[in-house]
């Protein structure tokens, strides 16, 4: 029973040819891209609406009606500070919406996953493809939302782009969010998925340093320490460093922690994916 | 039950061997699955399927058929033993094995996000077809499986029978060495079931090797070249449908409905009827297996009435696979 698998079996029809994992991987990406294009009319509003309303209310309505927000720093600084947080939250949301939610369905009543994992590539690569496709959608949504966060506020946003940081933080944040999406998608089922938003995503966003820089939490020391477990904090602070002159967490902390989260979520997500697929 | 390749080359072919000269496409040796909690779903399964065969796994629900198919299709991790498909060790090289198998699972696993046509097109792309080849193959398959008119529809708009046809079309698109079908007609209306049988028969004519699981005796009888009867994860018998029916030694099966103590009636008939080989009470009737059926019906009535039983109905059939199953397990396949 030691038939070598590297040589084509003599009895296999010539037409069932050796495909190679990369070809199958690329085709899976192609399928996801096609579905995204087809569903653009759903993708756009779902991507744009939440950040648009957030930016609109906080940085347009509030200053216009004289509602003080953002502390003593002033409304203009608040708009600048918020840009980074909005991008980070959009990416995190997209990771969950584009990876976790479809996966919960595919593992749930549709069982579509049973067919997807029969594509001729190692099981782990099917999971990796989900992360890559999700990360690309995260990146796309960040590109769509960035102009909104920049131009909607009533007061001018002061950008100061640090390209090397931006070009490294953005992909890292996208991959991390997609990997988190994979992990959530394999941990939750259709019955428990409302909990994902209620008890996981909402605390992550409210305490993700979207609306305030991490450094300003100094006056609530326990909270400043507590939020360090939240991956969104490092994304927000990373984007703050990449896009704005607002003071931010040291990049020496941001990069390794983001990288660590990415590796951990990917490894755990791929493991739970495998365990869910195989019995 | 089954034999190994070396046995096959040294001995005259037995009914449990694949057709002589056909290269083997599936081979399992001691394939075993024990689920967490200690339930043994498949117990040391040895199976050889030759190219071009339709091979059936027949057994009641929970017999281990789906688990067996799962272990051959990279979905269920065996506890021990080995599984080879097309010469590839399924668990040593699952990605390579997946190129050689086509799978139609029990549930509808079509891609809900895509149309009928795109389900086929992207399947072709997953399996390395170029854009042009995938398009051409898609059109051919739509035509062949009578789905051309539905090509642009979302798959959710398909009826059960059409969805099943599309799943078969998808599974054979990349020319697999073996097509696995798990209960291919469960839940289909009779018309769709017959249409599915015709499709499978056509594939068989084209030389497609097929392994199917079923708990429908007619399906196994009509389609399969050979089949294994499975219960509690073990192969109870493996032969051609004809061979299995012959093996019971019964050439006629008499079903008697009567009033009174049926167990006593069964015992009485078994004792008194010439050539009786078995008598069992199933579903409120007595099933009597007989060799040499000449004049058996009047004899049954006579014996029963002499014993004080009133016979209310009486029928006589050729032995079916159900007879075989009852003979092997003492229970009805539908239980």
CSV table of N, CA and C in Angstrom, one decimal, chain A residues 1-13 15-21 23-32 34-35 38-39 109-123 126 274 276-279, chain B residues 23-25 27 29 33 35 51 73-77 82 84-89 91 93 95-96 98-101 103 105-115 118 121-123 125-130 170 174-177:
chain,number,residue,atom,x,y,z
A,1,UNK,N,0.8,-1.2,0.0
A,1,UNK,CA,0.0,0.0,0.0
A,1,UNK,C,0.9,1.2,0.0
A,2,UNK,N,1.9,1.2,-0.7
A,2,UNK,CA,2.8,2.4,-0.7
A,2,UNK,C,2.9,2.9,-2.1
A,3,UNK,N,1.8,3.0,-2.8
A,3,UNK,CA,1.9,3.6,-4.1
A,3,UNK,C,2.4,5.0,-4.1
A,4,UNK,N,3.4,5.3,-4.9
A,4,UNK,CA,3.9,6.7,-4.9
A,4,UNK,C,2.9,7.6,-5.5
A,5,UNK,N,2.7,8.7,-4.9
A,5,UNK,CA,1.7,9.6,-5.4
A,5,UNK,C,2.3,10.6,-6.4
A,6,UNK,N,3.6,10.7,-6.4
A,6,UNK,CA,4.2,11.7,-7.3
A,6,UNK,C,4.1,11.3,-8.7
A,7,UNK,N,4.1,10.0,-9.0
A,7,UNK,CA,3.9,9.6,-10.4
A,7,UNK,C,2.4,9.5,-10.7
A,8,UNK,N,2.0,9.8,-11.9
A,8,UNK,CA,0.6,9.7,-12.2
A,8,UNK,C,0.2,8.2,-12.2
A,9,UNK,N,-0.9,7.9,-11.6
A,9,UNK,CA,-1.3,6.5,-11.5
A,9,UNK,C,-1.6,6.0,-13.0
A,10,UNK,N,-1.2,4.8,-13.2
A,10,UNK,CA,-1.4,4.3,-14.6
A,10,UNK,C,-2.8,4.2,-15.0
A,11,UNK,N,-3.7,4.0,-14.1
A,11,UNK,CA,-5.1,3.8,-14.4
A,11,UNK,C,-5.9,5.0,-14.5
A,12,UNK,N,-5.3,6.2,-14.1
A,12,UNK,CA,-6.1,7.4,-14.2
A,12,UNK,C,-6.2,7.9,-15.6
A,13,UNK,N,-7.4,8.3,-16.0
A,13,UNK,CA,-7.6,8.7,-17.4
A,13,UNK,C,-6.6,10.0,-17.6
A,15,UNK,N,-7.1,12.6,-18.9
A,15,UNK,CA,-7.8,13.9,-18.7
A,15,UNK,C,-7.9,14.4,-17.3
A,16,UNK,N,-7.8,13.5,-16.3
A,16,UNK,CA,-7.8,13.9,-14.9
A,16,UNK,C,-6.4,14.3,-14.6
A,17,UNK,N,-6.0,15.5,-15.1
A,17,UNK,CA,-4.6,15.8,-15.1
A,17,UNK,C,-4.2,16.5,-13.8
A,18,UNK,N,-2.9,16.5,-13.6
A,18,UNK,CA,-2.3,17.1,-12.4
A,18,UNK,C,-2.5,18.6,-12.5
A,19,UNK,N,-3.1,19.2,-11.5
A,19,UNK,CA,-3.5,20.6,-11.6
A,19,UNK,C,-2.4,21.5,-11.0
A,20,UNK,N,-2.0,21.1,-9.8
A,20,UNK,CA,-1.1,22.0,-9.0
A,20,UNK,C,-1.9,23.0,-8.2
A,21,UNK,N,-1.5,23.1,-6.9
A,21,UNK,CA,-2.2,23.9,-6.0
A,21,UNK,C,-2.4,25.3,-6.4
A,23,UNK,N,-2.7,26.8,-9.3
A,23,UNK,CA,-3.7,27.0,-10.3
A,23,UNK,C,-5.1,27.0,-9.6
A,24,UNK,N,-5.3,26.0,-8.7
A,24,UNK,CA,-6.6,25.9,-8.0
A,24,UNK,C,-6.8,27.1,-7.1
A,25,UNK,N,-5.7,27.5,-6.4
A,25,UNK,CA,-5.7,28.7,-5.5
A,25,UNK,C,-6.1,29.9,-6.2
A,26,UNK,N,-5.5,30.1,-7.4
A,26,UNK,CA,-5.8,31.3,-8.2
A,26,UNK,C,-7.3,31.3,-8.7
A,27,UNK,N,-7.7,30.1,-9.0
A,27,UNK,CA,-9.1,30.0,-9.5
A,27,UNK,C,-10.1,30.3,-8.4
A,28,UNK,N,-9.8,29.9,-7.1
A,28,UNK,CA,-10.6,30.2,-6.0
A,28,UNK,C,-10.7,31.7,-5.8
A,29,UNK,N,-9.5,32.4,-5.9
A,29,UNK,CA,-9.5,33.8,-5.8
A,29,UNK,C,-10.3,34.5,-6.9
A,30,UNK,N,-10.2,33.9,-8.1
A,30,UNK,CA,-11.0,34.4,-9.3
A,30,UNK,C,-12.5,34.3,-9.0
A,31,UNK,N,-12.9,33.2,-8.4
A,31,UNK,CA,-14.3,33.0,-8.1
A,31,UNK,C,-14.7,34.0,-7.0
A,32,UNK,N,-13.9,34.3,-6.0
A,32,UNK,CA,-14.3,35.3,-5.0
A,32,UNK,C,-14.4,36.7,-5.6
A,34,UNK,N,-15.0,37.4,-8.7
A,34,UNK,CA,-16.2,37.4,-9.6
A,34,UNK,C,-17.5,37.7,-8.7
A,35,UNK,N,-17.6,36.9,-7.6
A,35,UNK,CA,-18.8,37.1,-6.8
A,35,UNK,C,-18.8,38.5,-6.2
A,38,UNK,N,-20.0,40.8,-8.9
A,38,UNK,CA,-21.5,40.6,-9.1
A,38,UNK,C,-22.3,41.2,-8.0
A,39,UNK,N,-21.7,41.2,-6.8
A,39,UNK,CA,-22.5,41.7,-5.6
A,39,UNK,C,-22.1,43.1,-5.2
A,109,UNK,N,-26.1,25.8,7.1
A,109,UNK,CA,-27.2,25.0,6.4
A,109,UNK,C,-26.8,24.7,5.0
A,110,UNK,N,-26.0,25.5,4.3
A,110,UNK,CA,-25.8,25.3,2.9
A,110,UNK,C,-24.7,24.2,2.6
A,111,UNK,N,-23.8,24.0,3.6
A,111,UNK,CA,-22.8,22.9,3.5
A,111,UNK,C,-21.9,23.1,2.2
A,112,UNK,N,-22.0,24.3,1.6
A,112,UNK,CA,-21.2,24.6,0.4
A,112,UNK,C,-19.7,24.3,0.6
A,113,UNK,N,-19.3,24.5,1.9
A,113,UNK,CA,-17.9,24.3,2.1
A,113,UNK,C,-17.4,22.9,1.7
A,114,UNK,N,-18.3,21.9,1.8
A,114,UNK,CA,-18.0,20.5,1.5
A,114,UNK,C,-17.5,20.4,0.0
A,115,UNK,N,-18.0,21.3,-0.8
A,115,UNK,CA,-17.6,21.3,-2.2
A,115,UNK,C,-16.3,22.1,-2.4
A,116,UNK,N,-16.2,23.2,-1.7
A,116,UNK,CA,-15.0,24.1,-1.9
A,116,UNK,C,-13.8,23.4,-1.4
A,117,UNK,N,-13.9,22.5,-0.4
A,117,UNK,CA,-12.7,21.9,0.1
A,117,UNK,C,-12.3,20.7,-0.8
A,118,UNK,N,-13.1,20.4,-1.8
A,118,UNK,CA,-12.7,19.3,-2.7
A,118,UNK,C,-11.9,19.8,-3.9
A,119,UNK,N,-11.7,21.2,-4.0
A,119,UNK,CA,-10.8,21.7,-5.0
A,119,UNK,C,-9.5,21.1,-4.8
A,120,UNK,N,-8.7,20.9,-5.9
A,120,UNK,CA,-7.5,20.1,-5.7
A,120,UNK,C,-6.3,20.9,-5.2
A,121,UNK,N,-6.4,21.3,-3.9
A,121,UNK,CA,-5.3,21.9,-3.2
A,121,UNK,C,-5.4,21.5,-1.7
A,122,UNK,N,-4.3,21.6,-1.0
A,122,UNK,CA,-4.3,21.2,0.4
A,122,UNK,C,-5.4,22.0,1.2
A,123,UNK,N,-6.0,21.4,2.1
A,123,UNK,CA,-7.1,22.0,2.9
A,123,UNK,C,-6.7,23.3,3.5
A,126,UNK,N,-7.0,26.2,1.2
A,126,UNK,CA,-8.4,26.7,1.0
A,126,UNK,C,-8.7,27.8,2.0
A,274,UNK,N,-9.7,23.4,9.7
A,274,UNK,CA,-9.4,22.0,9.4
A,274,UNK,C,-10.3,21.1,10.2
A,276,UNK,N,-13.1,21.7,11.6
A,276,UNK,CA,-14.5,21.8,11.2
A,276,UNK,C,-14.8,21.0,9.9
A,277,UNK,N,-13.8,21.0,9.0
A,277,UNK,CA,-14.0,20.3,7.7
A,277,UNK,C,-13.9,18.8,7.8
A,278,UNK,N,-12.9,18.4,8.6
A,278,UNK,CA,-12.6,16.9,8.7
A,278,UNK,C,-13.4,16.4,9.9
A,279,UNK,N,-13.8,15.1,9.7
A,279,UNK,CA,-14.4,14.5,10.9
A,279,UNK,C,-13.6,13.1,11.1
B,23,UNK,N,-8.1,-2.6,-14.4
B,23,UNK,CA,-7.2,-2.1,-13.4
B,23,UNK,C,-7.9,-1.6,-12.1
B,24,UNK,N,-7.4,-1.8,-11.0
B,24,UNK,CA,-8.1,-1.3,-9.8
B,24,UNK,C,-8.1,0.2,-9.6
B,25,UNK,N,-9.2,0.7,-9.3
B,25,UNK,CA,-9.2,2.2,-9.1
B,25,UNK,C,-9.4,2.6,-7.6
B,27,UNK,N,-8.9,0.9,-3.7
B,27,UNK,CA,-8.5,-0.2,-2.9
B,27,UNK,C,-8.4,0.3,-1.4
B,29,UNK,N,-7.7,-1.1,2.5
B,29,UNK,CA,-7.2,-2.3,3.3
B,29,UNK,C,-7.4,-2.0,4.8
B,33,UNK,N,-13.0,3.4,10.9
B,33,UNK,CA,-13.2,4.7,11.5
B,33,UNK,C,-13.9,4.5,12.8
B,35,UNK,N,-15.3,6.9,15.7
B,35,UNK,CA,-15.6,8.3,16.1
B,35,UNK,C,-15.3,8.5,17.5
B,51,UNK,N,-11.7,-0.5,-12.7
B,51,UNK,CA,-12.1,0.6,-13.5
B,51,UNK,C,-13.4,0.2,-14.3
B,73,UNK,N,-12.8,10.1,0.1
B,73,UNK,CA,-12.9,11.4,-0.6
B,73,UNK,C,-12.3,12.6,0.3
B,74,UNK,N,-11.3,12.3,1.1
B,74,UNK,CA,-10.6,13.2,1.9
B,74,UNK,C,-11.4,14.0,3.0
B,75,UNK,N,-12.5,13.5,3.4
B,75,UNK,CA,-13.4,14.2,4.3
B,75,UNK,C,-13.4,13.6,5.7
B,76,UNK,N,-13.3,12.3,5.8
B,76,UNK,CA,-13.3,11.7,7.1
B,76,UNK,C,-12.0,11.0,7.3
B,77,UNK,N,-11.3,11.4,8.4
B,77,UNK,CA,-9.9,10.9,8.6
B,77,UNK,C,-10.0,9.4,9.2
B,82,UNK,N,-5.8,1.8,5.2
B,82,UNK,CA,-5.4,2.7,4.1
B,82,UNK,C,-6.5,2.7,3.0
B,84,UNK,N,-6.7,3.9,-1.1
B,84,UNK,CA,-6.1,4.4,-2.4
B,84,UNK,C,-7.1,4.6,-3.4
B,85,UNK,N,-7.0,5.7,-4.1
B,85,UNK,CA,-7.9,6.0,-5.3
B,85,UNK,C,-7.0,6.3,-6.4
B,86,UNK,N,-7.2,5.5,-7.5
B,86,UNK,CA,-6.3,5.8,-8.7
B,86,UNK,C,-4.9,5.6,-8.4
B,87,UNK,N,-4.5,4.8,-7.5
B,87,UNK,CA,-3.1,4.5,-7.1
B,87,UNK,C,-2.5,5.6,-6.2
B,88,UNK,N,-3.4,6.5,-5.8
B,88,UNK,CA,-2.9,7.6,-4.8
B,88,UNK,C,-3.4,7.3,-3.4
B,89,UNK,N,-2.5,7.3,-2.5
B,89,UNK,CA,-2.8,7.2,-1.1
B,89,UNK,C,-3.6,8.4,-0.7
B,91,UNK,N,-4.8,9.6,2.0
B,91,UNK,CA,-4.5,10.4,3.2
B,91,UNK,C,-3.0,10.9,3.2
B,93,UNK,N,-1.6,11.9,0.3
B,93,UNK,CA,-1.6,13.0,-0.7
B,93,UNK,C,-3.0,13.4,-1.1
B,95,UNK,N,-4.4,16.3,-1.7
B,95,UNK,CA,-4.6,17.3,-2.8
B,95,UNK,C,-4.5,16.6,-4.2
B,96,UNK,N,-3.6,15.6,-4.3
B,96,UNK,CA,-3.5,14.8,-5.5
B,96,UNK,C,-4.8,13.9,-5.7
B,98,UNK,N,-7.7,14.5,-4.7
B,98,UNK,CA,-8.9,15.3,-5.0
B,98,UNK,C,-9.0,15.5,-6.5
B,99,UNK,N,-7.8,15.5,-7.2
B,99,UNK,CA,-7.9,15.6,-8.7
B,99,UNK,C,-8.5,14.4,-9.3
B,100,UNK,N,-8.5,13.3,-8.6
B,100,UNK,CA,-8.9,12.0,-9.2
B,100,UNK,C,-10.3,11.6,-8.8
B,101,UNK,N,-11.0,12.4,-8.0
B,101,UNK,CA,-12.3,12.0,-7.5
B,101,UNK,C,-13.3,13.1,-7.9
B,103,UNK,N,-17.2,14.1,-6.6
B,103,UNK,CA,-18.1,13.8,-5.4
B,103,UNK,C,-19.4,14.4,-5.5
B,105,UNK,N,-22.3,14.7,-2.9
B,105,UNK,CA,-22.6,14.4,-1.5
B,105,UNK,C,-24.2,14.4,-1.4
B,106,UNK,N,-24.6,14.0,-0.2
B,106,UNK,CA,-26.0,13.8,0.0
B,106,UNK,C,-26.8,15.1,0.0
B,107,UNK,N,-26.1,16.2,0.5
B,107,UNK,CA,-26.8,17.5,0.5
B,107,UNK,C,-26.4,18.4,-0.7
B,108,UNK,N,-27.2,19.3,-1.0
B,108,UNK,CA,-26.9,20.2,-2.1
B,108,UNK,C,-25.8,21.2,-1.7
B,109,UNK,N,-24.6,21.0,-2.3
B,109,UNK,CA,-23.5,21.9,-2.0
B,109,UNK,C,-23.2,22.8,-3.2
B,110,UNK,N,-24.1,23.1,-4.0
B,110,UNK,CA,-23.9,24.0,-5.1
B,110,UNK,C,-23.6,25.4,-4.6
B,111,UNK,N,-22.8,26.1,-5.3
B,111,UNK,CA,-22.4,27.5,-4.9
B,111,UNK,C,-23.6,28.4,-5.1
B,112,UNK,N,-24.2,28.8,-4.0
B,112,UNK,CA,-25.4,29.7,-4.0
B,112,UNK,C,-25.1,31.0,-4.6
B,113,UNK,N,-23.9,31.5,-4.6
B,113,UNK,CA,-23.5,32.8,-5.0
B,113,UNK,C,-23.4,32.9,-6.6
B,114,UNK,N,-23.5,31.7,-7.2
B,114,UNK,CA,-23.3,31.6,-8.6
B,114,UNK,C,-24.5,31.1,-9.4
B,115,UNK,N,-24.6,31.3,-10.7
B,115,UNK,CA,-25.6,30.7,-11.5
B,115,UNK,C,-25.3,29.3,-11.8
B,118,UNK,N,-22.2,29.2,-14.0
B,118,UNK,CA,-21.0,29.6,-13.3
B,118,UNK,C,-20.5,28.5,-12.4
B,121,UNK,N,-18.6,26.4,-14.7
B,121,UNK,CA,-17.4,27.2,-15.2
B,121,UNK,C,-16.3,27.2,-14.2
B,122,UNK,N,-16.7,27.7,-13.0
B,122,UNK,CA,-15.6,27.8,-11.9
B,122,UNK,C,-15.1,26.5,-11.5
B,123,UNK,N,-15.9,25.5,-11.5
B,123,UNK,CA,-15.4,24.1,-11.1
B,123,UNK,C,-14.3,23.8,-12.1
B,125,UNK,N,-12.4,25.8,-13.7
B,125,UNK,CA,-11.2,26.6,-13.5
B,125,UNK,C,-10.5,26.1,-12.2
B,126,UNK,N,-11.2,25.6,-11.2
B,126,UNK,CA,-10.5,25.1,-10.0
B,126,UNK,C,-9.7,23.9,-10.4
B,127,UNK,N,-10.1,23.1,-11.4
B,127,UNK,CA,-9.4,22.0,-11.9
B,127,UNK,C,-8.5,22.2,-13.1
B,128,UNK,N,-8.1,23.5,-13.2
B,128,UNK,CA,-7.0,23.8,-14.1
B,128,UNK,C,-7.4,24.0,-15.6
B,129,UNK,N,-8.7,24.1,-15.9
B,129,UNK,CA,-9.1,24.4,-17.2
B,129,UNK,C,-8.9,25.9,-17.6
B,130,UNK,N,-8.5,26.1,-18.8
B,130,UNK,CA,-8.4,27.5,-19.2
B,130,UNK,C,-9.8,28.1,-19.4
B,170,UNK,N,-21.2,18.6,-12.4
B,170,UNK,CA,-20.0,19.3,-11.9
B,170,UNK,C,-19.0,18.2,-11.4
B,174,UNK,N,-14.3,17.3,-14.4
B,174,UNK,CA,-12.8,17.2,-14.5
B,174,UNK,C,-12.3,15.8,-14.8
B,175,UNK,N,-13.3,15.0,-15.3
B,175,UNK,CA,-13.0,13.6,-15.7
B,175,UNK,C,-12.3,12.8,-14.6
B,176,UNK,N,-13.0,12.6,-13.5
B,176,UNK,CA,-12.4,11.9,-12.3
B,176,UNK,C,-12.2,10.5,-12.6
B,177,UNK,N,-11.3,9.9,-12.0
B,177,UNK,CA,-11.1,8.4,-12.1
B,177,UNK,C,-12.3,7.7,-11.5
